[in-house]
PDB file of C-alpha atoms in Angstrom:
ATOM      1  CA  MET A   1     -15.955  31.798 -12.529  1.00 61.00           C
ATOM      2  CA  ASP A   2     -14.461  29.362 -15.052  1.00 88.00           C
ATOM      3  CA  LYS A   3     -16.205  26.127 -14.937  1.00 95.00           C
ATOM      4  CA  ILE A   4     -14.407  22.626 -15.770  1.00 96.00           C
ATOM      5  CA  ILE A   5     -15.654  22.044 -19.180  1.00 97.00           C
ATOM      6  CA  THR A   6     -16.168  18.272 -19.841  1.00 96.00           C
ATOM      7  CA  SER A   7     -17.194  15.847 -22.917  1.00 97.00           C
ATOM      8  CA  ARG A   8     -17.229  11.934 -22.885  1.00 97.00           C
ATOM      9  CA  TYR A   9     -14.908  10.228 -25.082  1.00 97.00           C
ATOM     10  CA  ASN A  10     -15.592   6.586 -26.057  1.00 96.00           C
ATOM     11  CA  SER A  11     -12.047   5.008 -26.554  1.00 95.00           C
ATOM     12  CA  PRO A  12     -11.723   1.326 -27.769  1.00 96.00           C
ATOM     13  CA  CYS A  13     -11.032   0.362 -23.975  1.00 93.00           C
ATOM     14  CA  GLY A  14     -13.662   2.321 -22.225  1.00 91.00           C
ATOM     15  CA  GLU A  15     -15.229   5.563 -21.972  1.00 94.00           C
ATOM     16  CA  LEU A  16     -13.189   8.615 -20.640  1.00 95.00           C
ATOM     17  CA  LEU A  17     -14.338  11.849 -19.299  1.00 96.00           C
ATOM     18  CA  LEU A  18     -12.245  15.051 -20.879  1.00 97.00           C
ATOM     19  CA  GLY A  19     -12.255  18.218 -18.785  1.00 97.00           C
ATOM     20  CA  SER A  20     -10.460  21.359 -19.725  1.00 97.00           C
ATOM     21  CA  TYR A  21     -10.223  24.480 -17.384  1.00 97.00           C
ATOM     22  CA  GLY A  22      -9.543  27.502 -18.991  1.00 94.00           C
ATOM     23  CA  ASP A  23      -6.823  26.668 -21.850  1.00 95.00           C
ATOM     24  CA  ARG A  24      -5.452  23.318 -20.347  1.00 97.00           C
ATOM     25  CA  LEU A  25      -6.868  19.663 -20.256  1.00 97.00           C
ATOM     26  CA  CYS A  26      -7.283  18.966 -16.713  1.00 97.00           C
ATOM     27  CA  MET A  27      -8.939  15.418 -16.743  1.00 96.00           C
ATOM     28  CA  CYS A  28      -9.147  12.147 -19.079  1.00 96.00           C
ATOM     29  CA  ASP A  29     -10.534  10.157 -16.413  1.00 93.00           C
ATOM     30  CA  TRP A  30     -12.170   6.732 -17.058  1.00 92.00           C
ATOM     31  CA  GLN A  31     -15.668   6.355 -16.180  1.00 87.00           C
ATOM     32  CA  SER A  32     -15.886   3.097 -14.674  1.00 76.00           C
ATOM     33  CA  GLY A  33     -15.627   2.432 -11.032  1.00 67.00           C
ATOM     34  CA  ARG A  34     -14.826   4.783  -7.924  1.00 68.00           C
ATOM     35  CA  HIS A  35     -11.715   6.372  -9.294  1.00 74.00           C
ATOM     36  CA  HIS A  36     -13.756   8.925 -11.062  1.00 79.00           C
ATOM     37  CA  ASP A  37     -15.737  10.323  -7.990  1.00 81.00           C
ATOM     38  CA  ILE A  38     -12.391  10.644  -6.303  1.00 84.00           C
ATOM     39  CA  VAL A  39     -10.922  12.611  -9.098  1.00 87.00           C
ATOM     40  CA  SER A  40     -13.946  14.816  -9.716  1.00 89.00           C
ATOM     41  CA  GLY A  41     -14.062  15.623  -6.081  1.00 89.00           C
ATOM     42  CA  ARG A  42     -10.417  16.649  -5.984  1.00 91.00           C
ATOM     43  CA  LEU A  43     -10.698  18.670  -9.263  1.00 93.00           C
ATOM     44  CA  ARG A  44     -14.071  20.370  -7.707  1.00 93.00           C
ATOM     45  CA  ARG A  45     -12.190  21.468  -4.604  1.00 93.00           C
ATOM     46  CA  MET A  46      -8.795  22.207  -5.848  1.00 92.00           C
ATOM     47  CA  LEU A  47      -9.912  24.606  -8.828  1.00 93.00           C
ATOM     48  CA  HIS A  48     -13.153  26.160  -6.803  1.00 93.00           C
ATOM     49  CA  THR A  49     -15.242  25.146  -9.622  1.00 93.00           C
ATOM     50  CA  GLY A  50     -17.921  22.742 -10.599  1.00 93.00           C
ATOM     51  CA  PHE A  51     -18.527  21.045 -13.911  1.00 95.00           C
ATOM     52  CA  GLU A  52     -20.146  21.919 -17.080  1.00 95.00           C
ATOM     53  CA  ASP A  53     -21.052  19.822 -20.142  1.00 96.00           C
ATOM     54  CA  GLY A  54     -19.663  21.062 -23.571  1.00 96.00           C
ATOM     55  CA  LEU A  55     -16.442  21.531 -25.645  1.00 96.00           C
ATOM     56  CA  SER A  56     -13.529  23.592 -25.774  1.00 97.00           C
ATOM     57  CA  ASP A  57     -10.740  24.072 -27.908  1.00 97.00           C
ATOM     58  CA  VAL A  58      -8.306  22.155 -25.771  1.00 97.00           C
ATOM     59  CA  ILE A  59     -11.071  18.939 -25.677  1.00 98.00           C
ATOM     60  CA  GLU A  60     -11.205  19.366 -29.160  1.00 98.00           C
ATOM     61  CA  MET A  61      -7.289  18.951 -29.633  1.00 98.00           C
ATOM     62  CA  ALA A  62      -7.290  16.251 -26.754  1.00 98.00           C
ATOM     63  CA  ILE A  63      -9.914  14.355 -28.912  1.00 98.00           C
ATOM     64  CA  MET A  64      -7.765  14.581 -32.376  1.00 98.00           C
ATOM     65  CA  GLN A  65      -4.498  13.515 -30.111  1.00 98.00           C
ATOM     66  CA  LEU A  66      -6.378  10.599 -28.560  1.00 98.00           C
ATOM     67  CA  ASP A  67      -7.961   9.220 -32.061  1.00 98.00           C
ATOM     68  CA  GLY A  68      -4.440   9.329 -33.183  1.00 97.00           C
ATOM     69  CA  TYR A  69      -2.917   7.608 -30.542  1.00 96.00           C
ATOM     70  CA  PHE A  70      -5.821   4.685 -30.782  1.00 96.00           C
ATOM     71  CA  ALA A  71      -5.024   4.689 -34.597  1.00 95.00           C
ATOM     72  CA  GLY A  72      -1.646   3.963 -33.787  1.00 93.00           C
ATOM     73  CA  LYS A  73      -0.296   7.171 -35.492  1.00 93.00           C
ATOM     74  CA  ARG A  74       0.664   9.162 -32.524  1.00 94.00           C
ATOM     75  CA  ARG A  75       3.023   8.575 -29.784  1.00 94.00           C
ATOM     76  CA  ILE A  76       3.566  12.046 -28.561  1.00 91.00           C
ATOM     77  CA  PHE A  77       1.135  14.309 -26.761  1.00 95.00           C
ATOM     78  CA  ASP A  78       1.395  18.012 -26.658  1.00 94.00           C
ATOM     79  CA  VAL A  79      -2.229  19.334 -25.059  1.00 96.00           C
ATOM     80  CA  PRO A  80      -1.237  21.762 -22.677  1.00 97.00           C
ATOM     81  CA  LEU A  81      -1.869  20.035 -19.109  1.00 96.00           C
ATOM     82  CA  LEU A  82      -2.987  21.366 -15.919  1.00 96.00           C
ATOM     83  CA  PHE A  83      -2.345  19.259 -13.091  1.00 95.00           C
ATOM     84  CA  ALA A  84      -4.427  19.728  -9.958  1.00 94.00           C
ATOM     85  CA  GLY A  85      -2.730  18.049  -6.959  1.00 93.00           C
ATOM     86  CA  THR A  86       0.119  18.291  -4.177  1.00 94.00           C
ATOM     87  CA  ASP A  87       3.242  19.218  -5.136  1.00 95.00           C
ATOM     88  CA  PHE A  88       4.575  15.838  -4.574  1.00 95.00           C
ATOM     89  CA  GLN A  89       1.453  14.518  -6.801  1.00 95.00           C
ATOM     90  CA  LYS A  90       2.300  17.053  -9.407  1.00 95.00           C
ATOM     91  CA  ARG A  91       5.822  16.002  -9.498  1.00 95.00           C
ATOM     92  CA  VAL A  92       4.967  12.239  -9.853  1.00 95.00           C
ATOM     93  CA  TRP A  93       2.785  13.340 -12.791  1.00 95.00           C
ATOM     94  CA  TYR A  94       5.193  15.119 -14.624  1.00 94.00           C
ATOM     95  CA  GLU A  95       7.432  12.109 -14.633  1.00 93.00           C
ATOM     96  CA  LEU A  96       4.653   9.903 -15.646  1.00 90.00           C
ATOM     97  CA  SER A  97       4.657  12.271 -18.996  1.00 90.00           C
ATOM     98  CA  VAL A  98       8.216  11.613 -19.606  1.00 90.00           C
ATOM     99  CA  VAL A  99       8.016   7.747 -19.425  1.00 92.00           C
ATOM    100  CA  PRO A 100       8.569   6.509 -23.291  1.00 91.00           C
ATOM    101  CA  TYR A 101       5.991   5.125 -25.257  1.00 93.00           C
ATOM    102  CA  GLY A 102       6.268   1.416 -25.322  1.00 91.00           C
ATOM    103  CA  ARG A 103       8.010   1.448 -22.071  1.00 93.00           C
ATOM    104  CA  THR A 104       7.026   0.247 -18.757  1.00 92.00           C
ATOM    105  CA  ILE A 105       8.674   1.166 -15.142  1.00 92.00           C
ATOM    106  CA  SER A 106       8.202   0.038 -11.697  1.00 93.00           C
ATOM    107  CA  TYR A 107       6.626   2.397  -8.891  1.00 92.00           C
ATOM    108  CA  GLY A 108      10.338   1.826  -7.450  1.00 93.00           C
ATOM    109  CA  GLU A 109      11.853   3.174 -10.525  1.00 93.00           C
ATOM    110  CA  LEU A 110       9.232   5.813 -10.361  1.00 94.00           C
ATOM    111  CA  ALA A 111      10.113   6.545  -7.056  1.00 94.00           C
ATOM    112  CA  THR A 112      14.072   6.814  -8.021  1.00 94.00           C
ATOM    113  CA  MET A 113      13.233   9.089 -11.073  1.00 92.00           C
ATOM    114  CA  ILE A 114      11.900  11.697  -8.625  1.00 93.00           C
ATOM    115  CA  GLY A 115      14.848  11.440  -6.061  1.00 94.00           C
ATOM    116  CA  MET A 116      13.018   9.836  -3.269  1.00 95.00           C
ATOM    117  CA  PRO A 117      13.749   5.801  -3.616  1.00 94.00           C
ATOM    118  CA  LYS A 118      12.026   4.954  -0.451  1.00 94.00           C
ATOM    119  CA  ALA A 119       8.729   6.751  -1.491  1.00 94.00           C
ATOM    120  CA  VAL A 120       7.458   3.704  -3.201  1.00 93.00           C
ATOM    121  CA  ARG A 121       3.790   3.578  -1.678  1.00 93.00           C
ATOM    122  CA  ALA A 122       3.718   7.264  -1.852  1.00 95.00           C
ATOM    123  CA  VAL A 123       4.291   7.356  -5.547  1.00 93.00           C
ATOM    124  CA  ALA A 124       2.108   4.563  -5.979  1.00 91.00           C
ATOM    125  CA  ASN A 125      -0.755   6.764  -4.361  1.00 91.00           C
ATOM    126  CA  ALA A 126      -0.163   9.929  -6.382  1.00 93.00           C
ATOM    127  CA  ASN A 127      -0.117   7.545  -9.628  1.00 90.00           C
ATOM    128  CA  ALA A 128      -3.469   6.360  -8.667  1.00 88.00           C
ATOM    129  CA  ALA A 129      -4.491   9.968  -8.155  1.00 91.00           C
ATOM    130  CA  ASN A 130      -3.573  10.837 -11.688  1.00 93.00           C
ATOM    131  CA  ALA A 131      -6.676  12.540 -13.142  1.00 94.00           C
ATOM    132  CA  ILE A 132      -5.071  12.981 -16.720  1.00 95.00           C
ATOM    133  CA  SER A 133      -4.755   9.211 -17.741  1.00 93.00           C
ATOM    134  CA  ILE A 134      -3.083   8.403 -21.335  1.00 95.00           C
ATOM    135  CA  PHE A 135      -1.677  11.980 -21.609  1.00 96.00           C
ATOM    136  CA  ALA A 136       0.119  11.299 -18.232  1.00 95.00           C
ATOM    137  CA  PRO A 137       0.501   7.332 -18.861  1.00 94.00           C
ATOM    138  CA  CYS A 138       0.131   6.050 -15.497  1.00 91.00           C
ATOM    139  CA  HIS A 139      -0.816   2.707 -17.331  1.00 93.00           C
ATOM    140  CA  ARG A 140       2.816   2.445 -18.013  1.00 93.00           C
ATOM    141  CA  VAL A 141       3.472   1.967 -14.500  1.00 92.00           C
ATOM    142  CA  ILE A 142       3.616  -1.742 -13.311  1.00 89.00           C
ATOM    143  CA  GLY A 143       4.570  -4.045 -10.404  1.00 84.00           C
ATOM    144  CA  ALA A 144       8.268  -4.661  -9.471  1.00 84.00           C
ATOM    145  CA  ASP A 145       7.959  -8.103 -10.375  1.00 82.00           C
ATOM    146  CA  ARG A 146       6.548  -6.770 -13.790  1.00 85.00           C
ATOM    147  CA  SER A 147       3.008  -7.880 -12.977  1.00 80.00           C
ATOM    148  CA  LEU A 148       0.314  -5.487 -14.061  1.00 84.00           C
ATOM    149  CA  THR A 149      -1.068  -3.886 -11.034  1.00 79.00           C
ATOM    150  CA  GLY A 150      -4.479  -1.824 -10.565  1.00 77.00           C
ATOM    151  CA  TYR A 151      -5.516   0.811 -12.903  1.00 79.00           C
ATOM    152  CA  GLY A 152      -8.395   3.298 -12.888  1.00 77.00           C
ATOM    153  CA  GLY A 153      -9.873   2.136 -16.131  1.00 81.00           C
ATOM    154  CA  GLY A 154      -9.458  -1.411 -14.940  1.00 81.00           C
ATOM    155  CA  LEU A 155      -6.555  -3.973 -15.794  1.00 86.00           C
ATOM    156  CA  ASP A 156      -8.347  -4.946 -19.307  1.00 90.00           C
ATOM    157  CA  ALA A 157      -8.247  -1.080 -20.154  1.00 90.00           C
ATOM    158  CA  LYS A 158      -4.483  -1.201 -19.091  1.00 91.00           C
ATOM    159  CA  LYS A 159      -3.399  -4.631 -20.943  1.00 93.00           C
ATOM    160  CA  TYR A 160      -5.288  -2.990 -24.167  1.00 95.00           C
ATOM    161  CA  LEU A 161      -2.893   0.398 -23.666  1.00 95.00           C
ATOM    162  CA  LEU A 162       0.329  -1.514 -23.216  1.00 94.00           C
ATOM    163  CA  ASN A 163      -0.427  -3.938 -26.093  1.00 94.00           C
ATOM    164  CA  LEU A 164      -1.354  -1.152 -28.395  1.00 95.00           C
ATOM    165  CA  GLU A 165       2.123   0.590 -27.824  1.00 94.00           C
ATOM    166  CA  ARG A 166       3.815  -2.722 -28.244  1.00 90.00           C
ATOM    167  CA  GLN A 167       2.654  -2.578 -31.738  1.00 77.00           C
ATOM    168  CA  PRO A 168       5.407  -2.248 -34.723  1.00 63.00           C
ATOM    169  CA  GLU A 169       5.836   1.438 -34.828  1.00 53.00           C
ATOM    170  CA  THR A 170       3.786   3.212 -37.043  1.00 45.00           C
ATOM    171  CA  CYS A 171       4.667   6.908 -36.142  1.00 44.00           C
ATOM    172  CA  CYS A 172       7.607   8.603 -37.252  1.00 39.00           C
ATOM    173  CA  ARG A 173       7.832  11.774 -35.008  1.00 39.00           C
ATOM    174  CA  LEU A 174      11.279  12.161 -33.165  1.00 34.00           C
ATOM    175  CA  GLN A 175      10.820  12.373 -29.476  1.00 39.00           C
ATOM    176  CA  GLU A 176      13.084  14.583 -27.356  1.00 41.00           C
ATOM    177  CA  GLU A 177      15.591  13.542 -24.847  1.00 39.00           C
ATOM    178  CA  HIS A 178      14.468  14.515 -21.224  1.00 40.00           C
ATOM    179  CA  PRO A 179      17.442  15.458 -18.759  1.00 42.00           C
ATOM    180  CA  ASN A 180      16.990  12.134 -16.746  1.00 40.00           C
ATOM    181  CA  GLY A 181      17.412   9.958 -19.817  1.00 39.00           C
ATOM    182  CA  TYR A 182      13.917   9.285 -20.760  1.00 35.00           C
ATOM    183  CA  GLN A 183      12.339  10.592 -23.901  1.00 34.00           C
ATOM    184  CA  LYS A 184       9.850  13.577 -23.239  1.00 33.00           C
ATOM    185  CA  LEU A 185       6.224  12.774 -24.742  1.00 30.00           C
TER     186      LEU A 185
END
């Protein structure tokens, strides 16, 4: 049975635990707060496996892309992802991955994107359960009044990421258009 291979990543705004299962990234999770225990437990249950420290090709690719992102040189990620959750959660997380770099949306806008405009609370809960932060950029979701709301890495990390993405464009890679009008990351 495959294990979830994990490796720590020290970002400029907090420590992340990267995890791969098979040939896909299943975790990029903040190590602070209770969020990590919830995410780890869900991954363990859904994938029917445990964790093992180490490196994999996928984790090395994720580290390289995170380094580029934090250096302001990468806006698009192409690491293969494995979303472990309910069908509803996976739908929300997929839509998160197409919110353009440097933009924010509200939970209500995200609910509308998935065709369920009245499911704002359910969308907020799915967003909070995201195990693959940054790659599925839940930091780009803010309150309806445009205020910052809770974040697994803490509000300081969320502010850092949003400010990083507001820096003048330093990357010239083109983004593909997504069918709903957002650009695919």
